[in-house]
Amino acid sequence: MVATRLDAKLREHIMNSRHNLFADSAEDIVTQSRRPVLVLLDRDLDLSSMLTHSWTYQALIHDLYDIQLNQVSIVQDDGSGRTSKRSYDINTNDAFWESNAMLPFPEVAINIDDASNAFKREADEITRMGGVKSLDEVGDLNMGASTKQLQRAITTLPELTARKANIDMHMNIATSLLEMIKERQLDVLFQMEEQLGRQTKVSILEAINDPEKKNPQDKLRLFALYMLANDGLRPGDIEECEAALKLAGCDLASLEYIRKLRSLNKMNASITSPALGTGTSAGPSGDLLGKFSSISNRLAGFTDSSSLGSIFSNVRNLLPSRKQLPVTCLVESAMGNRANAGGLGAGLRSAAGGSSSTAARMFEDFVHFDPKQARRGNLAGSNANALRGSLAADGAAQEAIVFVVGGGNYVEYQNLMEFAQRSTPRKHIVYGSTDIVNASSFLAQLSRLNETS
């Protein structure tokens, strides 16, 4: 409906505006091969990406603590039963955040440790030159030191102070994340979701009934992902799992709405599964992920900043392979990536794990609007065949605006950015959605929709 109304607005603009965006005077802009592609998608295309447990720094923070207006609020327990809330502002000029937001968390923990050690070395050098014991005493510099040494110490102090505050912030956030990973066994859940195709009803029930997994919502998310990835689940198996979820304290309203939506849209689970895409083969990935299973136990030894590097030092190269999510596969195909020789249809078949009939059906539902076609009198939106012809004529698009009607998250955003960065030449993609929500908020939205459906 949104795409149809936008299409009508564009047609009205072309018909009623003498100097419109697609007039002859803009021929050099309209006909160029680098025209941006606007991709409008509905959230029900892929529900799994909104429910999966992430393992990258930014997405993990958003999942566990939420990110609102670039601010992260963390509630910490001091060990005596008292809690305190601390808020951290993530600045746009934070170099560490810029370079680590999209990295897997084990790698980020090591980078924090490296940054902390580098800071300590520089701080020790400055204090040694100034003849003081700490940066706080720089105001009491030894006046017997050389002028150059004093000047360097005074000049470097503001930058070092800012770096210390930034490192402390990321250290505190990482410490809280580590504690949450241990408490909720998020590494185990992440491993199970990465190997979702290998899970059985028995393994899912074991996870649901596991008293060590104390967060009911984590169990609900795991089963929802399993259900979305297995279209052929027997009603009896679903009822058995739902009964276990109720005993675990889960609210099944959101799950009920997912089942209604699946039935209404006849969604194919192979498209929505987060374990499907263009990643590496399951053999090596499974072997690597098996080595993550003991992270929760190793976290018990976490005591100070020096532990961050040691905890993850042995798993730096044991990270799961990257996979393209369904939205990324669709955007890649819509942009006419030459890697997909079959165009959009090929991209959808890849996303659907080889289900050509489902891919073709989704592909034919896409409506394509091209202002060049409108100027020639074809003012109505055309089908996917027109998109194939447009891509063949113009070549691969280098810019895209992707908007999801419904919730979006950092998992999907980062997946699109990874595709853009590895493309040659590098593509420029802008991602947006009705709202950026974490899994907890998304489940709450589904529950409210279930009440009104």
XYZ file of C-alpha atoms in Angstrom:
453
model
C 0.000 0.000 0.000
C 2.829 2.401 0.830
C 4.556 1.714 -2.485
C 1.291 2.169 -4.392
C 0.614 5.554 -2.777
C 4.166 6.701 -3.451
C 3.804 5.570 -7.052
C 0.610 7.645 -7.350
C 2.393 10.712 -5.912
C 5.202 10.397 -8.440
C 2.780 10.000 -11.344
C 0.838 13.043 -10.162
C 4.079 15.013 -9.959
C 5.052 14.049 -13.509
C 1.654 14.811 -14.991
C 0.941 18.086 -13.194
C 4.364 19.685 -12.757
C 5.779 21.582 -15.694
C 9.289 21.443 -14.298
C 9.331 18.088 -12.538
C 12.212 15.974 -11.332
C 12.080 13.846 -14.458
C 11.721 16.557 -17.085
C 13.911 16.697 -20.188
C 16.162 19.243 -18.504
C 17.191 16.528 -16.102
C 17.919 14.017 -18.861
C 21.566 13.775 -17.877
C 20.508 12.757 -14.348
C 17.667 10.430 -15.233
C 19.470 8.442 -17.900
C 22.713 7.914 -16.067
C 23.490 4.377 -14.978
C 24.075 5.457 -11.382
C 20.469 6.345 -10.689
C 19.556 5.354 -7.110
C 17.138 2.490 -6.535
C 14.420 2.875 -3.924
C 13.497 -0.497 -2.410
C 10.354 -0.594 -0.249
C 9.828 -3.794 1.696
C 7.317 -5.066 4.217
C 8.559 -6.353 7.565
C 6.828 -9.704 7.164
C 9.305 -10.502 4.394
C 11.766 -11.554 7.101
C 10.757 -11.816 10.743
C 13.726 -13.890 11.819
C 16.242 -11.058 11.525
C 14.276 -9.198 14.198
C 14.418 -12.117 16.639
C 17.882 -13.571 16.237
C 20.557 -13.109 18.893
C 23.379 -11.023 17.494
C 27.107 -11.288 18.106
C 28.307 -7.897 16.843
C 29.056 -5.030 19.218
C 26.450 -2.466 18.148
C 23.659 -4.982 17.581
C 24.417 -6.762 20.869
C 24.228 -3.499 22.828
C 20.942 -2.616 21.147
C 19.540 -6.074 21.832
C 20.434 -6.121 25.529
C 20.280 -2.453 26.541
C 18.636 -0.631 23.644
C 20.135 2.443 21.994
C 18.000 5.569 22.112
C 19.241 8.828 20.577
C 22.818 7.497 20.642
C 22.574 6.858 24.376
C 23.038 3.528 26.156
C 21.681 3.024 29.680
C 23.001 0.115 31.745
C 21.665 -1.077 35.086
C 24.405 -2.677 37.166
C 24.342 -4.637 40.416
C 27.055 -3.751 42.919
C 26.951 -7.237 44.430
C 25.135 -6.230 47.597
C 21.674 -6.212 46.049
C 21.735 -2.524 45.161
C 21.512 -1.463 41.535
C 22.682 1.671 39.801
C 21.911 3.048 36.366
C 24.602 4.588 34.216
C 24.068 6.227 30.845
C 26.712 6.620 28.151
C 26.569 8.928 25.146
C 28.012 7.471 21.960
C 29.426 10.400 20.015
C 29.624 10.468 16.250
C 33.330 11.305 16.515
C 34.088 8.226 18.618
C 36.817 6.580 16.554
C 36.706 3.325 18.508
C 32.954 2.972 18.027
C 33.258 3.802 14.342
C 35.786 1.030 13.752
C 34.315 -1.610 16.090
C 30.515 -1.239 15.987
C 30.111 -3.867 13.272
C 32.750 -6.282 14.551
C 31.980 -9.518 16.442
C 32.013 -8.929 20.177
C 34.964 -11.248 20.996
C 37.115 -9.205 18.626
C 35.871 -5.934 20.131
C 36.767 -7.144 23.631
C 40.323 -7.779 22.471
C 40.477 -4.356 20.787
C 39.334 -2.675 24.018
C 42.080 -4.458 25.875
C 44.648 -3.394 23.253
C 43.457 0.225 23.389
C 43.670 0.197 27.179
C 47.217 -1.141 27.153
C 48.293 1.405 24.517
C 46.825 4.217 26.618
C 48.664 3.025 29.737
C 51.971 3.017 27.867
C 51.470 6.573 26.603
C 50.272 7.797 29.999
C 53.300 6.240 31.701
C 55.596 7.992 29.231
C 53.981 11.390 29.864
C 54.076 11.039 33.639
C 57.693 9.873 33.475
C 58.697 12.950 31.476
C 56.816 15.246 33.849
C 58.160 13.634 36.987
C 54.699 12.844 38.371
C 52.966 9.599 39.301
C 49.677 9.992 37.399
C 47.914 12.183 34.833
C 45.983 13.829 37.656
C 49.243 15.304 38.891
C 50.311 16.840 35.588
C 49.505 20.244 37.077
C 52.419 19.676 39.473
C 54.981 19.062 36.750
C 58.642 18.971 37.628
C 59.896 22.361 36.457
C 63.350 20.890 36.097
C 62.219 18.982 33.035
C 63.091 20.333 29.604
C 60.810 22.840 27.898
C 60.019 20.404 25.085
C 59.040 17.694 27.570
C 56.781 20.068 29.488
C 55.171 21.323 26.296
C 54.521 17.784 25.070
C 53.027 16.737 28.393
C 50.696 19.751 28.570
C 49.670 19.442 24.906
C 48.975 15.709 25.161
C 47.007 15.857 28.421
C 43.548 16.849 26.985
C 43.742 14.168 24.283
C 44.789 11.494 26.770
C 42.060 12.498 29.204
C 39.409 12.196 26.460
C 40.806 8.837 25.382
C 40.722 7.558 28.948
C 37.062 8.515 29.323
C 36.237 6.817 26.023
C 38.135 3.632 26.881
C 36.508 3.525 30.323
C 33.067 3.833 28.697
C 33.644 0.940 26.301
C 35.293 -1.071 29.069
C 32.216 -0.660 31.285
C 29.845 -1.504 28.431
C 31.880 -4.570 27.484
C 31.997 -5.722 31.101
C 28.208 -5.506 31.343
C 27.827 -7.361 28.057
C 30.124 -10.121 29.275
C 28.062 -10.502 32.430
C 24.843 -10.674 30.413
C 26.331 -13.265 28.068
C 27.184 -15.405 31.059
C 23.859 -14.881 32.835
C 21.686 -15.620 29.806
C 24.006 -18.077 28.023
C 23.788 -15.945 24.905
C 26.774 -17.680 23.318
C 24.926 -21.019 23.464
C 21.767 -19.485 22.003
C 23.757 -17.766 19.267
C 25.416 -21.061 18.369
C 22.075 -22.873 18.214
C 20.573 -20.190 15.980
C 23.568 -20.247 13.646
C 23.027 -24.008 13.299
C 19.250 -23.767 13.214
C 18.983 -26.231 10.352
C 20.536 -28.915 12.545
C 18.250 -28.397 15.521
C 15.492 -30.869 16.351
C 12.414 -30.734 18.500
C 14.372 -32.535 21.213
C 17.222 -29.992 21.250
C 14.777 -27.074 21.273
C 12.820 -28.581 24.156
C 16.051 -29.146 26.084
C 16.909 -25.473 25.701
C 13.407 -24.387 26.744
C 13.450 -26.621 29.829
C 17.040 -25.757 30.774
C 16.908 -23.999 34.180
C 20.297 -22.369 33.472
C 18.678 -20.353 30.680
C 16.770 -18.009 32.928
C 15.361 -15.479 30.455
C 11.939 -16.624 29.136
C 12.099 -14.281 26.173
C 15.342 -15.866 24.945
C 13.562 -19.227 24.857
C 10.583 -17.727 23.043
C 12.876 -16.185 20.420
C 14.695 -19.469 19.889
C 11.489 -21.412 19.309
C 10.034 -18.683 17.069
C 13.149 -18.878 14.883
C 12.926 -22.675 14.824
C 9.266 -22.522 13.822
C 9.934 -19.965 11.083
C 12.743 -22.124 9.710
C 10.659 -25.304 9.660
C 7.462 -24.958 7.702
C 6.604 -28.621 8.128
C 6.431 -28.808 11.922
C 3.658 -31.079 13.122
C 0.893 -29.435 15.176
C 1.609 -31.841 18.015
C 5.270 -30.776 18.163
C 4.298 -27.100 18.196
C 1.817 -27.670 21.006
C 4.423 -29.568 23.033
C 6.941 -26.745 22.681
C 4.336 -24.096 23.469
C 3.365 -25.961 26.629
C 7.031 -25.963 27.692
C 7.268 -22.241 26.926
C 4.256 -21.525 29.131
C 5.868 -23.434 31.999
C 9.006 -21.339 31.430
C 6.968 -18.170 31.923
C 6.665 -17.045 28.301
C 3.856 -14.899 26.935
C 2.787 -16.610 23.720
C 0.761 -13.718 22.271
C 3.583 -12.696 19.907
C 4.074 -16.305 18.817
C 0.385 -16.605 18.065
C 0.548 -13.556 15.829
C 3.553 -14.974 13.969
C 1.537 -18.107 13.277
C -1.391 -16.015 12.011
C 0.920 -14.017 9.779
C 2.553 -17.129 8.393
C -0.812 -18.605 7.598
C -2.040 -15.404 5.975
C 0.991 -14.733 3.814
C 2.004 -18.374 3.287
C 5.538 -17.428 4.183
C 8.232 -19.871 3.242
C 10.467 -20.643 6.221
C 13.573 -21.045 4.059
C 13.441 -17.344 3.171
C 13.002 -16.089 6.716
C 15.625 -18.350 8.281
C 18.713 -16.405 9.471
C 20.835 -19.478 8.759
C 20.243 -19.201 5.032
C 22.085 -16.999 2.607
C 25.414 -16.889 0.823
C 27.735 -17.874 3.639
C 30.319 -20.610 3.612
C 29.499 -24.287 3.823
C 27.984 -25.675 7.004
C 30.851 -28.077 7.660
C 33.628 -25.629 8.601
C 31.191 -23.230 10.273
C 29.814 -25.958 12.490
C 33.299 -27.004 13.538
C 34.213 -23.449 14.506
C 31.003 -22.776 16.376
C 31.503 -25.859 18.493
C 34.415 -24.079 20.143
C 32.167 -21.262 21.383
C 30.185 -23.465 23.745
C 32.417 -22.911 26.770
C 32.521 -19.099 26.691
C 29.931 -18.766 29.451
C 31.998 -20.878 31.809
C 35.177 -18.946 31.001
C 33.427 -15.671 31.799
C 33.264 -16.742 35.440
C 36.945 -15.801 35.724
C 36.390 -12.224 34.574
C 37.729 -9.842 37.222
C 39.309 -6.759 35.631
C 40.151 -5.084 32.336
C 43.143 -7.317 31.733
C 40.799 -10.301 31.491
C 39.004 -8.985 28.420
C 41.760 -9.967 26.034
C 42.526 -13.302 27.633
C 38.906 -14.453 27.682
C 38.559 -14.209 23.908
C 42.193 -14.568 22.857
C 41.706 -18.158 21.737
C 38.575 -17.523 19.682
C 39.708 -14.501 17.661
C 39.816 -16.593 14.469
C 36.908 -18.848 15.448
C 34.069 -16.571 14.413
C 30.991 -17.648 12.436
C 30.919 -16.951 8.740
C 28.983 -13.950 7.483
C 25.744 -14.644 5.655
C 23.441 -12.451 3.624
C 19.999 -11.892 5.071
C 16.934 -12.039 2.781
C 16.637 -8.234 2.619
C 20.269 -7.964 1.523
C 19.758 -10.633 -1.148
C 16.777 -8.721 -2.502
C 18.596 -5.389 -2.488
C 21.628 -6.916 -4.185
C 19.427 -8.261 -6.943
C 17.377 -5.061 -7.236
C 20.612 -3.146 -7.777
C 21.496 -5.449 -10.645
C 24.649 -6.915 -9.133
C 26.575 -8.673 -11.860
C 27.369 -11.530 -9.483
C 23.728 -12.600 -9.895
C 23.714 -13.567 -13.529
C 20.006 -14.315 -13.404
C 19.031 -10.885 -12.095
C 16.452 -10.490 -9.352
C 15.065 -13.966 -9.811
C 18.480 -15.489 -9.165
C 18.957 -13.436 -6.033
C 15.626 -14.579 -4.655
C 16.419 -18.194 -5.419
C 19.653 -17.784 -3.471
C 17.756 -16.277 -0.547
C 15.189 -19.016 -0.688
C 17.773 -21.751 -0.569
C 16.951 -22.969 -4.055
C 13.160 -22.737 -3.850
C 12.692 -21.357 -7.361
C 8.891 -21.474 -7.291
C 8.662 -19.380 -4.117
C 11.348 -17.006 -5.360
C 9.589 -16.525 -8.668
C 6.283 -15.892 -6.911
C 7.815 -13.206 -4.690
C 9.665 -11.715 -7.611
C 6.523 -11.316 -9.700
C 4.831 -9.490 -6.815
C 7.347 -6.669 -7.016
C 6.088 -3.483 -8.657
C 8.649 -1.417 -10.524
C 8.257 2.286 -11.311
C 10.679 3.998 -13.654
C 10.362 7.746 -14.379
C 11.831 7.223 -17.848
C 9.010 4.837 -18.670
C 6.515 7.319 -17.241
C 7.745 10.039 -19.594
C 7.022 7.725 -22.495
C 3.432 7.333 -21.355
C 3.692 4.257 -19.151
C 2.546 5.897 -15.933
C 1.481 2.780 -14.071
C 3.847 0.641 -12.061
C 5.196 -2.260 -14.089
C 6.140 -5.782 -13.135
C 9.470 -7.457 -12.513
C 10.120 -7.999 -16.207
C 10.417 -4.235 -16.631
C 12.966 -4.165 -13.822
C 15.044 -6.791 -15.607
C 14.962 -4.704 -18.747
C 15.858 -1.516 -16.882
C 18.840 -3.186 -15.191
C 19.996 -4.612 -18.499
C 19.840 -1.170 -20.102
C 21.334 0.922 -17.300
C 23.744 -1.524 -15.677
C 24.171 -2.165 -11.982
C 23.002 0.631 -9.702
C 25.584 1.983 -7.283
C 23.185 3.679 -4.856
C 20.095 2.391 -3.081
C 17.640 3.613 -0.473
C 16.145 0.687 1.443
C 13.112 1.258 3.632
C 11.325 -1.441 5.620
C 7.720 -0.708 6.534
C 7.722 -1.975 10.099
C 10.556 -2.434 12.564
C 14.203 -2.557 11.572
C 17.358 -3.324 13.519
C 21.143 -3.092 13.472
C 21.528 -6.715 12.375
C 19.851 -5.935 9.061
C 21.593 -2.567 8.736
C 25.036 -4.073 9.283
C 24.348 -6.876 6.833
C 23.511 -4.326 4.142
C 26.610 -2.264 4.976
C 28.819 -5.351 4.682
C 27.383 -6.039 1.235
C 27.968 -2.415 0.205
C 31.571 -2.427 1.464
C 32.609 -5.635 -0.269
C 31.051 -4.622 -3.598
C 33.343 -3.425 -6.376
C 32.999 -0.542 -6.862
C 31.761 0.127 -3.367
C 28.015 0.744 -3.266
C 26.230 3.387 -1.218
C 23.149 2.170 0.653
C 20.882 4.110 2.999
C 18.781 1.950 5.340
C 15.676 3.046 7.179
C 12.523 1.656 8.745
C 9.421 2.792 10.578
C 11.333 2.331 13.829
C 14.604 0.785 14.996
C 13.655 -1.753 17.673
C 15.313 -4.619 19.488
C 13.837 -8.095 19.806
C 12.078 -7.324 23.096
C 10.274 -4.308 21.642
C 9.457 -6.200 18.446
C 7.861 -9.055 20.403
C 5.821 -6.487 22.339
C 4.624 -4.997 19.042
C 3.610 -8.444 17.801
C 1.686 -9.054 21.026
C -0.235 -5.803 20.587
C -0.995 -6.672 16.977
C -2.280 -10.052 18.090
C -4.775 -8.349 20.388
C -6.212 -6.301 17.540
C -6.111 -8.961 14.815
